[in-house]
XYZ file of N, CA and C in Angstrom:
519
model
N -75.152 -120.936 163.378
C -75.254 -121.816 164.567
C -76.458 -122.249 164.973
N -76.777 -123.089 165.468
C -78.081 -124.300 165.321
C -78.754 -122.822 165.607
N -80.365 -123.612 166.082
C -81.302 -123.040 166.582
C -81.043 -122.623 168.164
N -82.296 -121.708 168.483
C -82.257 -121.789 169.701
C -81.603 -122.581 170.812
N -81.502 -123.715 171.421
C -82.585 -124.953 171.633
C -80.921 -125.619 171.789
N -80.830 -125.497 170.392
C -79.620 -127.262 170.530
C -78.084 -126.642 170.024
N -77.947 -125.765 170.174
C -76.549 -124.633 170.679
C -75.761 -125.482 171.669
N -74.172 -125.649 171.126
C -73.621 -126.267 172.320
C -72.769 -125.452 173.081
N -72.126 -125.552 173.599
C -71.291 -124.747 174.505
C -69.617 -124.368 174.105
N -69.389 -125.578 172.753
C -68.515 -124.874 172.743
C -68.961 -124.514 171.290
N -69.916 -124.573 170.483
C -70.566 -122.766 168.814
C -70.520 -121.977 170.264
N -71.256 -121.691 171.260
C -71.529 -120.345 172.049
C -70.194 -119.905 171.873
N -69.059 -120.714 172.017
C -67.525 -120.110 172.199
C -66.433 -119.574 171.383
N -67.573 -120.300 170.455
C -66.548 -120.417 169.441
C -67.408 -118.753 168.428
N -68.738 -119.093 168.669
C -69.189 -117.468 168.074
C -68.576 -115.810 168.602
N -68.678 -116.197 170.587
C -68.202 -115.863 170.670
C -66.531 -114.956 170.773
N -65.704 -115.865 170.462
C -64.140 -114.993 169.746
C -64.774 -114.548 169.123
N -65.797 -115.050 168.106
C -65.764 -114.156 166.478
C -66.210 -113.212 166.613
N -66.889 -112.446 167.616
C -67.295 -111.023 167.458
C -66.140 -110.446 168.835
N -65.277 -110.821 168.467
C -63.749 -110.116 169.274
C -62.688 -109.857 168.112
N -62.660 -108.617 167.299
C -61.889 -108.023 166.577
C -61.103 -107.440 167.273
N -59.639 -107.842 166.285
C -58.496 -107.113 166.744
C -58.020 -107.208 168.357
N -57.550 -108.419 168.337
C -56.948 -109.115 169.905
C -55.833 -109.218 169.268
N -54.796 -109.322 170.346
C -53.426 -109.070 170.800
C -53.264 -110.866 170.291
N -52.285 -111.039 169.781
C -51.350 -112.596 169.622
C -52.029 -113.240 170.502
N -51.827 -113.233 171.959
C -51.884 -114.099 173.392
C -52.860 -114.227 173.640
N -54.061 -113.535 173.391
C -55.049 -113.116 173.466
C -55.714 -114.244 172.331
N -55.801 -114.358 171.557
C -56.656 -115.266 170.592
C -55.342 -115.997 170.677
N -54.162 -116.565 171.499
C -54.141 -118.232 171.154
C -54.644 -118.813 172.652
N -54.626 -117.533 173.762
C -55.983 -117.645 174.929
C -57.074 -118.256 174.229
N -57.981 -117.727 173.292
C -58.895 -118.249 172.978
C -58.844 -119.568 171.824
N -58.316 -120.089 171.601
C -57.787 -120.982 170.278
C -57.500 -122.753 171.776
N -56.628 -122.085 172.335
C -56.364 -123.641 174.668
C -58.319 -123.295 174.170
N -58.619 -122.714 175.148
C -60.226 -123.330 175.257
C -60.827 -123.993 174.431
N -60.756 -123.254 172.850
C -62.122 -123.869 172.013
C -61.214 -125.411 172.212
N -60.463 -125.382 171.886
C -59.108 -126.731 172.043
C -59.877 -127.668 172.728
N -60.131 -126.916 174.085
C -60.256 -128.196 175.856
C -61.718 -128.132 175.358
N -62.396 -127.464 174.371
C -63.741 -127.716 175.130
C -64.609 -128.826 173.781
N -63.200 -128.843 172.575
C -63.347 -130.140 171.817
C -63.262 -130.620 172.302
N -62.734 -131.783 173.059
C -61.917 -132.110 173.983
C -63.143 -133.146 174.685
N -63.617 -131.487 175.502
C -63.900 -132.063 177.017
C -65.712 -132.383 176.483
N -66.486 -133.933 176.878
C -68.115 -133.727 177.121
C -68.545 -132.628 177.332
N -68.262 -131.810 178.113
C -69.155 -130.592 178.196
C -69.058 -129.627 177.241
N -67.956 -129.318 176.141
C -68.771 -128.779 174.885
C -69.359 -128.842 174.039
N -70.226 -130.349 174.390
C -71.121 -130.394 173.424
C -71.855 -130.200 173.986
N -72.169 -130.212 175.437
C -73.481 -129.863 175.661
C -74.365 -128.828 175.771
N -75.457 -128.996 175.834
C -76.578 -127.692 174.820
C -76.595 -126.983 175.497
N -76.771 -125.733 175.211
C -75.945 -124.152 176.241
C -78.168 -124.390 177.730
N -78.639 -124.099 176.976
C -79.987 -124.207 177.700
C -79.917 -125.350 178.696
N -79.150 -126.749 178.888
C -79.524 -127.926 179.594
C -78.378 -127.283 180.575
N -77.558 -126.079 180.476
C -75.832 -126.603 181.563
C -76.396 -125.765 182.668
N -76.200 -125.791 183.863
C -77.149 -125.179 185.271
C -75.560 -125.097 185.582
N -75.867 -124.381 186.799
C -74.237 -123.636 187.632
C -73.853 -124.469 188.179
N -74.577 -125.866 189.139
C -73.818 -126.652 189.318
C -73.536 -127.142 188.042
N -73.227 -127.710 186.683
C -73.004 -128.140 186.178
C -71.448 -127.375 185.492
N -71.623 -126.434 185.562
C -70.421 -125.667 184.909
C -69.543 -125.500 186.464
N -69.920 -126.018 187.451
C -68.513 -126.132 189.245
C -68.489 -127.341 188.288
N -69.866 -128.344 188.812
C -68.508 -130.014 188.664
C -67.232 -129.560 187.215
N -67.840 -128.487 186.493
C -66.497 -129.480 185.020
C -65.437 -128.265 185.674
N -65.864 -127.330 185.985
C -64.212 -126.785 186.689
C -63.825 -127.169 187.255
N -64.120 -128.206 188.524
C -63.739 -129.307 189.700
C -63.283 -130.137 188.846
N -64.140 -130.398 188.100
C -62.773 -132.081 187.429
C -61.634 -131.390 186.266
N -61.936 -130.246 185.589
C -60.485 -129.858 185.484
C -59.960 -129.647 186.547
N -59.745 -128.854 187.720
C -59.182 -128.865 188.807
C -58.356 -130.496 188.801
N -59.489 -130.922 189.601
C -59.460 -132.351 190.654
C -58.801 -133.437 189.242
N -59.336 -134.171 188.541
C -58.780 -134.877 187.622
C -58.015 -134.743 185.785
N -58.376 -133.704 185.807
C -57.420 -133.206 185.284
C -55.821 -132.485 185.483
N -56.048 -131.947 186.410
C -54.860 -131.660 187.041
C -54.671 -129.771 186.098
N -55.413 -129.242 185.886
C -55.258 -127.730 185.641
C -55.230 -127.329 187.021
N -53.960 -125.624 185.962
C -54.243 -124.881 187.499
C -55.102 -124.350 188.382
N -55.301 -123.338 189.232
C -56.156 -122.081 189.352
C -56.193 -121.352 187.935
N -55.375 -120.976 188.262
C -54.885 -119.835 187.073
C -55.262 -120.184 185.587
N -54.798 -120.883 185.285
C -55.578 -122.292 184.111
C -56.869 -121.950 183.689
N -58.315 -122.748 184.808
C -59.244 -123.064 184.867
C -59.991 -121.318 185.099
N -58.643 -120.408 185.916
C -59.821 -118.870 185.659
C -59.665 -118.209 183.886
N -58.513 -118.624 183.763
C -58.414 -118.652 182.056
C -59.751 -118.632 181.272
N -59.449 -120.066 181.652
C -60.387 -120.993 180.726
C -61.712 -120.033 181.233
N -62.463 -120.050 182.002
C -63.783 -119.229 182.711
C -63.954 -118.015 181.942
N -62.929 -117.422 181.642
C -62.479 -116.030 181.593
C -62.652 -115.818 179.884
N -63.255 -117.018 179.144
C -63.757 -116.967 178.017
C -65.094 -117.448 177.835
N -66.073 -118.099 178.512
C -66.425 -119.172 178.310
C -67.717 -118.110 179.635
N -67.290 -117.777 180.482
C -68.367 -116.921 181.530
C -68.992 -115.799 180.251
N -68.028 -114.497 180.107
C -68.404 -114.300 179.137
C -69.257 -115.118 176.762
N -68.572 -115.715 177.721
C -69.783 -116.260 176.220
C -71.451 -116.718 176.576
N -70.686 -116.837 177.890
C -72.731 -116.867 178.386
C -73.079 -115.625 178.550
N -73.172 -114.638 178.765
C -73.088 -113.447 179.108
C -73.605 -113.433 177.939
N -73.081 -113.511 176.866
C -73.672 -113.284 175.327
C -74.508 -113.846 174.782
N -74.816 -114.845 175.698
C -76.187 -116.190 175.347
C -77.417 -115.284 176.193
N -77.370 -115.208 177.277
C -78.441 -114.074 177.573
C -78.505 -113.454 177.575
N -77.462 -112.276 176.395
C -77.835 -110.752 176.125
C -78.815 -111.060 174.580
N -78.125 -112.111 174.298
C -79.254 -112.712 172.521
C -80.944 -113.433 172.752
N -81.187 -113.718 174.136
C -81.415 -114.778 174.459
C -82.746 -115.647 174.608
N -80.715 -116.022 174.386
C -80.625 -118.204 174.106
C -81.083 -118.667 175.335
N -80.466 -117.964 176.106
C -80.989 -118.849 177.500
C -81.291 -117.806 178.140
N -81.871 -117.641 179.368
C -82.377 -116.724 181.034
C -81.048 -116.317 181.997
N -80.423 -117.024 182.295
C -79.081 -116.987 183.531
C -77.615 -117.979 182.828
N -76.907 -116.219 182.937
C -75.782 -117.289 183.439
C -75.289 -118.525 184.639
N -75.363 -119.404 183.513
C -74.653 -120.807 184.770
C -73.439 -120.468 185.405
N -72.367 -119.700 184.761
C -70.589 -119.811 185.479
C -70.952 -117.999 185.875
N -71.943 -117.598 186.245
C -72.305 -116.339 187.595
C -71.962 -116.391 188.661
N -71.056 -117.003 189.165
C -70.601 -117.250 190.444
C -69.083 -116.793 190.918
N -68.706 -116.425 192.047
C -67.237 -117.089 192.529
C -66.081 -118.010 191.874
N -65.499 -118.111 191.034
C -64.554 -118.897 191.037
C -63.840 -119.754 192.614
N -63.038 -118.989 193.750
C -62.806 -119.035 194.303
C -63.771 -119.760 195.900
N -65.267 -120.032 194.889
C -66.310 -120.603 196.650
C -66.524 -121.827 195.652
N -65.487 -121.676 194.178
C -65.903 -123.534 194.257
C -63.834 -123.911 194.349
N -63.342 -123.651 193.461
C -62.058 -124.251 193.173
C -60.796 -123.498 194.622
N -60.353 -124.791 195.000
C -58.977 -124.424 195.810
C -58.147 -123.524 195.252
N -57.721 -122.931 195.157
C -57.354 -121.497 194.431
C -55.393 -121.776 195.332
N -54.708 -122.756 194.335
C -53.910 -123.212 194.230
C -52.608 -121.508 193.794
N -53.176 -121.035 193.603
C -51.701 -119.863 193.082
C -51.251 -119.385 194.441
N -49.695 -119.042 193.862
C -48.583 -118.569 194.511
C -48.169 -117.669 194.248
N -48.813 -116.111 195.268
C -48.431 -114.827 195.055
C -47.265 -115.223 195.338
N -46.736 -114.325 194.568
C -44.587 -114.053 194.046
C -44.994 -112.221 194.489
N -43.784 -112.071 195.162
C -43.148 -110.725 194.939
C -41.669 -111.488 194.120
N -42.040 -109.994 192.406
C -40.789 -110.249 192.466
C -39.484 -109.885 192.314
N -39.453 -109.292 193.130
C -38.472 -108.547 194.175
C -38.719 -107.215 194.834
N -38.272 -108.119 195.504
C -37.947 -106.803 197.164
C -37.737 -105.262 197.166
N -38.012 -105.432 197.499
C -37.691 -102.809 197.618
C -35.901 -103.207 198.251
N -35.454 -103.928 198.808
C -34.067 -104.653 199.172
C -33.351 -104.794 198.385
N -33.848 -105.830 197.713
C -32.974 -106.468 196.453
C -33.456 -105.663 195.686
N -34.291 -104.784 194.969
C -33.966 -103.624 194.067
C -33.447 -102.602 193.941
N -32.417 -101.670 195.082
C -31.846 -101.487 195.780
C -30.193 -101.856 195.822
N -30.062 -102.766 196.310
C -28.662 -103.520 195.527
C -28.226 -103.577 194.654
N -29.454 -104.381 193.414
C -29.335 -104.470 192.148
C -29.054 -103.037 191.283
N -29.932 -102.484 191.899
C -29.092 -100.997 191.562
C -27.926 -100.553 192.126
N -28.336 -100.478 192.922
C -26.083 -100.405 192.840
C -24.879 -100.901 192.470
N -25.620 -101.971 192.544
C -24.517 -102.886 191.641
C -24.589 -102.725 190.362
N -25.557 -101.944 189.566
C -25.397 -101.509 188.619
C -24.462 -99.743 187.985
N -24.524 -99.359 189.004
C -24.939 -97.194 189.458
C -22.873 -98.253 189.775
N -22.647 -99.049 190.233
C -21.217 -98.909 190.642
C -20.185 -99.820 189.674
N -21.200 -100.424 188.665
C -19.922 -101.491 187.768
C -19.853 -100.182 186.331
N -18.131 -101.168 186.400
C -18.176 -100.271 185.417
C -18.309 -100.725 184.122
N -19.127 -101.483 183.472
C -19.722 -102.002 182.419
C -20.816 -102.016 182.481
N -21.327 -102.130 183.561
C -23.081 -102.135 183.249
C -23.514 -100.685 184.048
N -22.683 -99.816 184.288
C -23.163 -98.336 184.756
C -24.075 -97.724 183.871
N -23.540 -97.843 182.390
C -23.751 -97.112 180.936
C -25.717 -96.913 181.360
N -25.944 -98.323 182.018
C -26.997 -99.148 181.826
C -28.852 -98.851 182.974
N -27.594 -97.736 184.023
C -28.414 -97.836 184.976
C -29.760 -96.670 185.096
N -29.720 -94.829 184.507
C -30.798 -94.616 184.429
C -31.723 -95.560 183.503
N -31.521 -96.784 182.454
C -32.688 -97.502 182.005
C -33.086 -97.746 183.798
N -32.760 -99.531 184.149
C -33.161 -99.819 184.949
C -33.507 -99.259 185.944
N -33.260 -97.662 186.498
C -33.913 -96.981 187.071
C -35.118 -96.736 186.817
N -35.510 -97.022 185.697
C -36.617 -95.880 184.720
C -37.708 -97.690 184.898
N -37.202 -98.419 184.600
C -37.922 -99.399 184.076
C -38.744 -99.490 185.489
N -37.882 -99.854 186.776
C -38.162 -100.240 188.174
C -39.269 -99.186 188.337
N -38.708 -98.384 189.142
C -39.599 -97.024 189.115
C -40.896 -96.498 188.763
N -41.676 -96.904 187.177
C -42.291 -96.217 186.765
C -42.968 -98.089 185.941
N -42.608 -99.388 186.796
C -42.783 -100.996 186.380
C -43.803 -100.881 184.784
N -42.462 -100.723 183.960
C -42.406 -100.233 182.398
C -42.542 -100.978 182.155
N -42.798 -102.530 180.975
C -42.202 -103.732 180.251
C -41.533 -103.281 179.494
N -40.864 -103.743 179.245
C -38.935 -104.173 178.471
C -39.963 -103.579 177.324
N -40.496 -103.997 176.734
C -40.531 -103.304 175.046
C -41.405 -101.951 174.919
N -41.858 -101.346 176.278
C -42.636 -100.245 176.451
C -41.211 -99.207 176.060
N -40.611 -99.876 177.248
C -39.881 -98.246 176.927
C -38.994 -98.550 175.866
N -38.690 -99.778 175.116
C -38.113 -99.651 174.285
C -38.674 -98.362 173.111
N -40.406 -98.795 173.000
C -40.509 -98.276 172.103
C -40.724 -96.787 172.368
N -40.122 -95.790 173.480
C -40.671 -94.658 174.152
C -39.852 -93.896 172.673
N -40.077 -92.462 172.649
C -39.481 -91.963 171.471
C -39.219 -90.373 172.349
N -39.379 -88.924 172.170
C -39.042 -88.062 172.699
C -40.292 -87.243 172.720
N -41.133 -87.428 171.869
C -42.405 -86.779 171.996
C -43.224 -88.079 172.911
N -42.891 -88.557 173.785
C -43.888 -89.925 174.999
C -43.461 -89.237 176.013
N -42.124 -88.654 176.163
C -42.112 -87.968 177.617
C -42.110 -86.498 177.287
N -42.831 -86.370 178.669
C -43.175 -84.969 178.919
C -42.443 -84.285 180.071
N -41.164 -83.467 179.881
C -40.327 -83.194 181.249
C -41.006 -82.199 182.041
N -42.537 -80.725 181.085
C -42.703 -80.118 181.899
C -43.682 -80.958 183.737
N -44.996 -81.907 182.928
C -45.099 -82.724 183.328
C -44.744 -83.798 184.293
N -43.307 -83.529 184.093
C -42.884 -85.357 184.826
C -43.456 -86.389 184.275
N -43.840 -86.179 183.283
C -45.088 -87.883 182.812
C -44.757 -88.832 181.542
N -44.714 -90.188 181.348
C -44.390 -90.459 180.315
C -45.571 -91.295 179.538
N -46.245 -90.489 178.493
C -47.076 -91.650 178.195
C -46.696 -92.766 177.053
N -47.387 -93.466 177.588
C -47.174 -95.439 176.980
C -48.194 -95.660 176.138
N -47.724 -96.118 174.688
C -49.347 -96.055 173.917
C -49.719 -97.462 174.004
């Protein structure tokens, strides 16, 4: 990495990502997305010691208003850039994190809160499965998935040793 005064935002983020080991595939893909965005953006070539909170805010506003990125996408981008700048503060490269502010105070939250399924829809679905000649064989599995909020992959990976009938608990790795 360049000397303290000449570290760019892109270099800082790449260094931060290099400190992350054993991350999941999707997390790694998210990191790569942020790096690709910074490679295309003028902001990525900015020196970190010259980035002010207003610069950070204006960049994220640009991503939303001009580049038409969603609030949740920008939240994810900031979720990589902010801790990278936190690392720069810890490493004494800068004195203050320019991303240390609430995102909702700057951007319009266009996220739509969705309820995946209502309790009534859940009951109707489970009643249908239970009463159907073919699908009734899957009732217990569906019931467990709904009542535990387990992911299907977690459910499929369960073994007998994961289920504690005495304590009425399921251990998910």
